[in-house]
PDB file of C-alpha atoms and ligand atoms in Angstrom:
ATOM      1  CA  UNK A   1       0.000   0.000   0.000  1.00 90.00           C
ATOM      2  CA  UNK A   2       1.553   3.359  -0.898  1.00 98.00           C
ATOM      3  CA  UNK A   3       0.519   7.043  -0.273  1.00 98.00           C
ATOM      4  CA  UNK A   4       1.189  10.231  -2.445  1.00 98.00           C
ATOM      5  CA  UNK A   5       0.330  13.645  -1.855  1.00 99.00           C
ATOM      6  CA  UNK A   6      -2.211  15.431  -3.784  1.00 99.00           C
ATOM      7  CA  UNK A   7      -2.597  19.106  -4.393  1.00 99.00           C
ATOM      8  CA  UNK A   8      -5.770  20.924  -5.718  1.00 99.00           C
ATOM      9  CA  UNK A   9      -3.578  24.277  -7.229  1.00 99.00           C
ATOM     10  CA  UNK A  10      -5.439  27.793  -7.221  1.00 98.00           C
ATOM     11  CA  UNK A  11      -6.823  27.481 -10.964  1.00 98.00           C
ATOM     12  CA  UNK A  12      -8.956  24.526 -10.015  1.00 98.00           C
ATOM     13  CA  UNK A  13     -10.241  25.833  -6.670  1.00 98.00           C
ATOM     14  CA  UNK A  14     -11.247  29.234  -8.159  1.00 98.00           C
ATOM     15  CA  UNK A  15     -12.690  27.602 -11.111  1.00 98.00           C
ATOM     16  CA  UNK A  16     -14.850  25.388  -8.852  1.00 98.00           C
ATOM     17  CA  UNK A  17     -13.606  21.994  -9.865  1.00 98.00           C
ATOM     18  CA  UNK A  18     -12.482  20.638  -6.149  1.00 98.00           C
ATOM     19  CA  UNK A  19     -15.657  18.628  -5.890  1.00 98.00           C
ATOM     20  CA  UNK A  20     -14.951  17.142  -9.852  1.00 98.00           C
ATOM     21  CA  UNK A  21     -10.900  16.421  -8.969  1.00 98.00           C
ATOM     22  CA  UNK A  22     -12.013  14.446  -5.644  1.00 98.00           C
ATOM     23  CA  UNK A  23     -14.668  12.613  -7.436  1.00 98.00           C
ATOM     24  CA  UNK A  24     -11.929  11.494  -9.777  1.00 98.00           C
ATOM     25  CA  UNK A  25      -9.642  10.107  -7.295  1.00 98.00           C
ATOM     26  CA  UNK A  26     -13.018   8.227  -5.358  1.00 98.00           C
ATOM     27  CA  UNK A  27     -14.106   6.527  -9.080  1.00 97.00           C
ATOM     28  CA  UNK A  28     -10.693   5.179  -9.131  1.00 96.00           C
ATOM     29  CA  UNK A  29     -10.897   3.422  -5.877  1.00 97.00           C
ATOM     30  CA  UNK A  30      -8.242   5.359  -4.435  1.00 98.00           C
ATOM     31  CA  UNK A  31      -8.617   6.181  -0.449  1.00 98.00           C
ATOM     32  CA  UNK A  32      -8.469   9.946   0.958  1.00 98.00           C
ATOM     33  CA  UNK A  33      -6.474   9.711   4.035  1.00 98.00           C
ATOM     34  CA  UNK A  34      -5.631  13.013   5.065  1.00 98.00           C
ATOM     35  CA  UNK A  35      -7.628  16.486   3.307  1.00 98.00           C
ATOM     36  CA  UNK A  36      -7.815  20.128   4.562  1.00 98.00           C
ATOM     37  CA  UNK A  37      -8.087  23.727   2.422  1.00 98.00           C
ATOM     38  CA  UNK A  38      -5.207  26.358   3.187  1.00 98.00           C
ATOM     39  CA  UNK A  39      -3.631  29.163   1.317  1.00 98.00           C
ATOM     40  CA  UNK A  40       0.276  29.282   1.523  1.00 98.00           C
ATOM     41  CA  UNK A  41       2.421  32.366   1.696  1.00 98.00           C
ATOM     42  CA  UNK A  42       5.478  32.898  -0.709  1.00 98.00           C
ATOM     43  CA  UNK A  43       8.071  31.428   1.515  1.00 98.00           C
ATOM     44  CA  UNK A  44       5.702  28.296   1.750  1.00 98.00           C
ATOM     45  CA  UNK A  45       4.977  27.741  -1.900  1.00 98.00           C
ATOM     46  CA  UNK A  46       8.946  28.527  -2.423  1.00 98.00           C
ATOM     47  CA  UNK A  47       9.873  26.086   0.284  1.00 98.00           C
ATOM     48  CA  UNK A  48       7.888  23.122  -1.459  1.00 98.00           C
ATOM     49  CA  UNK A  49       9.136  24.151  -4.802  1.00 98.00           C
ATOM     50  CA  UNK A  50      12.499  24.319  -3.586  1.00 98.00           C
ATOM     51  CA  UNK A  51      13.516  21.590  -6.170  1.00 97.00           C
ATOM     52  CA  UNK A  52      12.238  24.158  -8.810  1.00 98.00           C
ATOM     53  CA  UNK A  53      14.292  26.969  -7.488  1.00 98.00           C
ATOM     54  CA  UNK A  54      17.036  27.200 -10.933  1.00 98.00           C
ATOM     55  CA  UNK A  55      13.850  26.819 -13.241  1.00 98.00           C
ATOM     56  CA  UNK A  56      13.155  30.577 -15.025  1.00 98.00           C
ATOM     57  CA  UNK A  57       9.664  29.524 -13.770  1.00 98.00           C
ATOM     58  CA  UNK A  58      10.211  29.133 -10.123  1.00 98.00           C
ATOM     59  CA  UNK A  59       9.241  32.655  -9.343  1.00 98.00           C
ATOM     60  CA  UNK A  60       5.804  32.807 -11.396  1.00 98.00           C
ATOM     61  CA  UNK A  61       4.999  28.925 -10.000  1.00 98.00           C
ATOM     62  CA  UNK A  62       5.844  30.479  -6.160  1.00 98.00           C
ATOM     63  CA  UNK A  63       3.509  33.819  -7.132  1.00 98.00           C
ATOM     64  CA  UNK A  64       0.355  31.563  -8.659  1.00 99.00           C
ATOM     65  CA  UNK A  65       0.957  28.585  -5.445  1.00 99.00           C
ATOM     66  CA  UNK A  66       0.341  31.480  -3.165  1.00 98.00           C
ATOM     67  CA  UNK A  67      -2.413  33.508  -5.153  1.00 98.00           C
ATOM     68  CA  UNK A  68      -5.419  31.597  -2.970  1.00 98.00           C
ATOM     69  CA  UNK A  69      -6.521  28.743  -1.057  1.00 98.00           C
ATOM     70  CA  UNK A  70      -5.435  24.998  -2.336  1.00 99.00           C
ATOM     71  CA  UNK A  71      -6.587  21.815  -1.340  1.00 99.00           C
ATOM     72  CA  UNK A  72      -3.906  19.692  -0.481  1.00 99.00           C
ATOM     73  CA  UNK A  73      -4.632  15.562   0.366  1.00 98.00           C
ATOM     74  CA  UNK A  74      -3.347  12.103   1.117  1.00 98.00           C
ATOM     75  CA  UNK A  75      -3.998   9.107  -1.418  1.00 98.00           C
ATOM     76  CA  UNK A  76      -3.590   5.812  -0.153  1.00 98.00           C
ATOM     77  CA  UNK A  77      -3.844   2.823  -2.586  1.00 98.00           C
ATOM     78  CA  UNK A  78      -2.149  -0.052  -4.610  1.00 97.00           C
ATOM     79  CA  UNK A  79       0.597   1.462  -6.759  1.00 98.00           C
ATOM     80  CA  UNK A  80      -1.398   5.365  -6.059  1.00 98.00           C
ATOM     81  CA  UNK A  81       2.243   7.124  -6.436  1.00 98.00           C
ATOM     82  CA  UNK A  82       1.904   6.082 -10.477  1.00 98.00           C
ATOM     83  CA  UNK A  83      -1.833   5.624 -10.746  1.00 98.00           C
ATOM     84  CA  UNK A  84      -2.516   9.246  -9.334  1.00 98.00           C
ATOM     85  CA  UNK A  85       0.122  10.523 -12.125  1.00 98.00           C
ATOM     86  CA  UNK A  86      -1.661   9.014 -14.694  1.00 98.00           C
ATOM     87  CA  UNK A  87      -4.817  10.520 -14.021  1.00 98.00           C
ATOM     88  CA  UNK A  88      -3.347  13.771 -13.378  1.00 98.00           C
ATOM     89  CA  UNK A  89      -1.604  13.764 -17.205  1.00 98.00           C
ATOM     90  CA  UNK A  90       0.761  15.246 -18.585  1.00 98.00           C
ATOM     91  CA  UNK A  91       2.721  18.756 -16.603  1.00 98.00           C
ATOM     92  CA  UNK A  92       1.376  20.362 -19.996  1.00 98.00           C
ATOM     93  CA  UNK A  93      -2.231  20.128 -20.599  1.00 98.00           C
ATOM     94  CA  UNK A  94      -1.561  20.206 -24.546  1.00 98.00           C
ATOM     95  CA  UNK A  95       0.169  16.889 -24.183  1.00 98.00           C
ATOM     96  CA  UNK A  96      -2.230  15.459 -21.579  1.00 98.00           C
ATOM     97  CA  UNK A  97      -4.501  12.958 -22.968  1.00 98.00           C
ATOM     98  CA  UNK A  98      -8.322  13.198 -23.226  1.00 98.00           C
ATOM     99  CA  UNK A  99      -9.961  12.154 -19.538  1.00 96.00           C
ATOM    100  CA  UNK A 100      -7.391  13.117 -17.399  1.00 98.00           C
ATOM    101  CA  UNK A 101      -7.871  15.858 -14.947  1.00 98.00           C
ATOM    102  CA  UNK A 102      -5.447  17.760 -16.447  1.00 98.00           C
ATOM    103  CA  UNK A 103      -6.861  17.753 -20.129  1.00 98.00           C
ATOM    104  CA  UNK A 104     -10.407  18.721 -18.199  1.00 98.00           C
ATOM    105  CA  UNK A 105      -9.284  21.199 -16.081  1.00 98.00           C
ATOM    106  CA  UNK A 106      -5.878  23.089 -16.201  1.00 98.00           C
ATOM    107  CA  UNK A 107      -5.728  26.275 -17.624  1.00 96.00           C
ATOM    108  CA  UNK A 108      -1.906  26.115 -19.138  1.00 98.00           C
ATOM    109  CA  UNK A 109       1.389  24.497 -17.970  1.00 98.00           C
ATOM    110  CA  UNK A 110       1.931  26.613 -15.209  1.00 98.00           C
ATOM    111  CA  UNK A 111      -1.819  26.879 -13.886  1.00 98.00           C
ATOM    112  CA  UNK A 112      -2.160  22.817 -14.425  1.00 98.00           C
ATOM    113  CA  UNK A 113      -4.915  22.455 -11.525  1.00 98.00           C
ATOM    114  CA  UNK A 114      -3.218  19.250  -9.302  1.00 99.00           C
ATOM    115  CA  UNK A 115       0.370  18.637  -8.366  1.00 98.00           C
ATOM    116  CA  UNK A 116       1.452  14.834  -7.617  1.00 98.00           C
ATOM    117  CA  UNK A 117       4.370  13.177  -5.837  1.00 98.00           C
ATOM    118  CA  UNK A 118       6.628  11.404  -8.178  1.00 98.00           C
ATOM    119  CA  UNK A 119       8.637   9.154  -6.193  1.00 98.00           C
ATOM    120  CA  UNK A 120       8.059   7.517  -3.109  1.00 98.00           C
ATOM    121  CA  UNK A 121      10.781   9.533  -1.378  1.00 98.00           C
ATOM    122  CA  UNK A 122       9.080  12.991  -2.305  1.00 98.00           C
ATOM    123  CA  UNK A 123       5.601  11.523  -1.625  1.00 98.00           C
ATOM    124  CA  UNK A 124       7.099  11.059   2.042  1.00 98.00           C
ATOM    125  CA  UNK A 125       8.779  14.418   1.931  1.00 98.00           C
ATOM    126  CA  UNK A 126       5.773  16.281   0.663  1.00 98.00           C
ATOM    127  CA  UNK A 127       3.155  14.233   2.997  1.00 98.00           C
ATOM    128  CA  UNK A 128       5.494  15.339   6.830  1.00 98.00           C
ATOM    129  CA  UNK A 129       5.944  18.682   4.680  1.00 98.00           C
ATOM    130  CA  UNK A 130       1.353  19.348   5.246  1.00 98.00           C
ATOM    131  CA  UNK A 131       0.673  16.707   7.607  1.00 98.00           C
ATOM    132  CA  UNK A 132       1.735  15.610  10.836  1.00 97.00           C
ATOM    133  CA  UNK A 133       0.683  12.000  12.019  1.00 94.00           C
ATOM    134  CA  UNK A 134      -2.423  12.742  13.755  1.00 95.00           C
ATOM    135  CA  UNK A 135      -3.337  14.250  10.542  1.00 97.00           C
ATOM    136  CA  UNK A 136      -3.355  11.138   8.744  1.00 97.00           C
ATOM    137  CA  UNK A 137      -6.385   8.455   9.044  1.00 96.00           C
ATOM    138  CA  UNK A 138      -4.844   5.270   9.676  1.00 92.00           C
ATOM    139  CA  UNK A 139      -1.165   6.296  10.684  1.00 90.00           C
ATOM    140  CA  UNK A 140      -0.315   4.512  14.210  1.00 90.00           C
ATOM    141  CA  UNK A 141       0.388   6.755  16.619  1.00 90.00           C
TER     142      UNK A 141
HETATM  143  P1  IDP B 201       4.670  18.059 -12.421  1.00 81.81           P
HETATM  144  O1  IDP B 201       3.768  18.946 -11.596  1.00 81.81           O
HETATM  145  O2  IDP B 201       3.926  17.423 -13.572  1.00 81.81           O
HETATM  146  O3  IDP B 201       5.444  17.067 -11.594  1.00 81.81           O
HETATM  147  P2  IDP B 201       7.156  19.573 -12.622  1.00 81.81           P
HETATM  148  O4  IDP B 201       8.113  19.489 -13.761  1.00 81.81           O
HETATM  149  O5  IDP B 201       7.551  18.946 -11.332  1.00 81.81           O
HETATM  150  O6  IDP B 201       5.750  19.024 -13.141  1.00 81.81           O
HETATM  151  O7  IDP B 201       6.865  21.120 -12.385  1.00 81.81           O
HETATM  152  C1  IDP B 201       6.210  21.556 -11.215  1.00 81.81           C
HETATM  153  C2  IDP B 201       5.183  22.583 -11.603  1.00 81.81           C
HETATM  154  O8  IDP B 201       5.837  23.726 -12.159  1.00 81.81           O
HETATM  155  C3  IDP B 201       4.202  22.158 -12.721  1.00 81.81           C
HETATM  156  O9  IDP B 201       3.131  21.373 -12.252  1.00 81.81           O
HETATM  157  C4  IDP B 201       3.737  23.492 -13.241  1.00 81.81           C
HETATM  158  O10 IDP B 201       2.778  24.102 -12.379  1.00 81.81           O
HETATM  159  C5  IDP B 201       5.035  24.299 -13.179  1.00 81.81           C
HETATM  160  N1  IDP B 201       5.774  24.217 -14.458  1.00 81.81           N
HETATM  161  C6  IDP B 201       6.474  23.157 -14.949  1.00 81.81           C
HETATM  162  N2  IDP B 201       7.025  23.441 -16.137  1.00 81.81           N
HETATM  163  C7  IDP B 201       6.681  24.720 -16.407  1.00 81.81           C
HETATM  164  C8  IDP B 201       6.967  25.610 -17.511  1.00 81.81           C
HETATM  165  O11 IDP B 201       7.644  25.264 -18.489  1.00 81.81           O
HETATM  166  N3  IDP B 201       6.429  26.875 -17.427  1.00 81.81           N
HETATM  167  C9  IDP B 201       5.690  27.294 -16.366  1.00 81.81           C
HETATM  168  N4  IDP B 201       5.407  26.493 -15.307  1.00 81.81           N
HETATM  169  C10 IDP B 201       5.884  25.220 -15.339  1.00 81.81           C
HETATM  170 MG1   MG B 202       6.870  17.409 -10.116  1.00 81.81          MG
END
């Protein structure tokens, strides 16, 4: 059983698509473990995109993280780390295939309405970086 963390970016929240993401993740059979709404500042959205930080776009990702409130969640399933990519598609929503939450919903590659872990290191990472364990359904504590 693996877990990945899920983020509902500003685009999708403002366009009024949380409700449609969620449902996507719940038709798939993947669990919700851990969910709450919060807006971060700069230095937060900077922090998490520290990996980003030599990208030209690092400064216009930190500005649109921290424009308004994201949704930001724990998926728990078989394989979820790989499955929750897929669904996502592609980081640019002209390459992102028909279905996928990104082909439905993101506006352009920057404002691309969910982030995903990619790895299971960074899903553990970005999970302790929202969540402590009393945050997370299931965690024994
Ligand atoms: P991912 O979200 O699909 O894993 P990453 O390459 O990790 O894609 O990039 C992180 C985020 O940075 C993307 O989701 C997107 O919001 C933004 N981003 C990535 N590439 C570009 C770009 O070329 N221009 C503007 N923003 C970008
Ligand atoms: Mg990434």
């Amino acid at each position: 059983m693996e877990r990945t963390l899920s983020i509902i970016k500003p685009d999708a929240v403002s366009k009024g698509v949380m409700g449609k993401i969620i449902d996507r993740f719940e038709s798939e059979g993947i669990r919700i473990v851990a969910m709450k709404m919060i807006r971060l500042t700069k230095k937060e959205a900077q922090a998490f995109y520290a990996v980003h930080r030599d990208k030209p776009f690092y400064d216009s990702l930190t500005d649109f993280m921290s424009s308004g409130p994201i949704v930001v969640m724990v998926l728990e399933g078989e394989n979820v780390i790989a499955k929750n990519r897929e669904i996502m598609g592609a980081t640019n929503p002209k390459d992102a295939k028909p279905g996928t939450i990104r082909y439905e919903f993101a506006t352009d590659v920057e404002k691309n309405a969910v982030h995903g872990s990619d790895s299971p290191q960074t899903a553990m990472e970005e999970i302790s970086f929202f969540f402590s364990k009393y945050e997370l359904i299931g965690t024994e504590r």
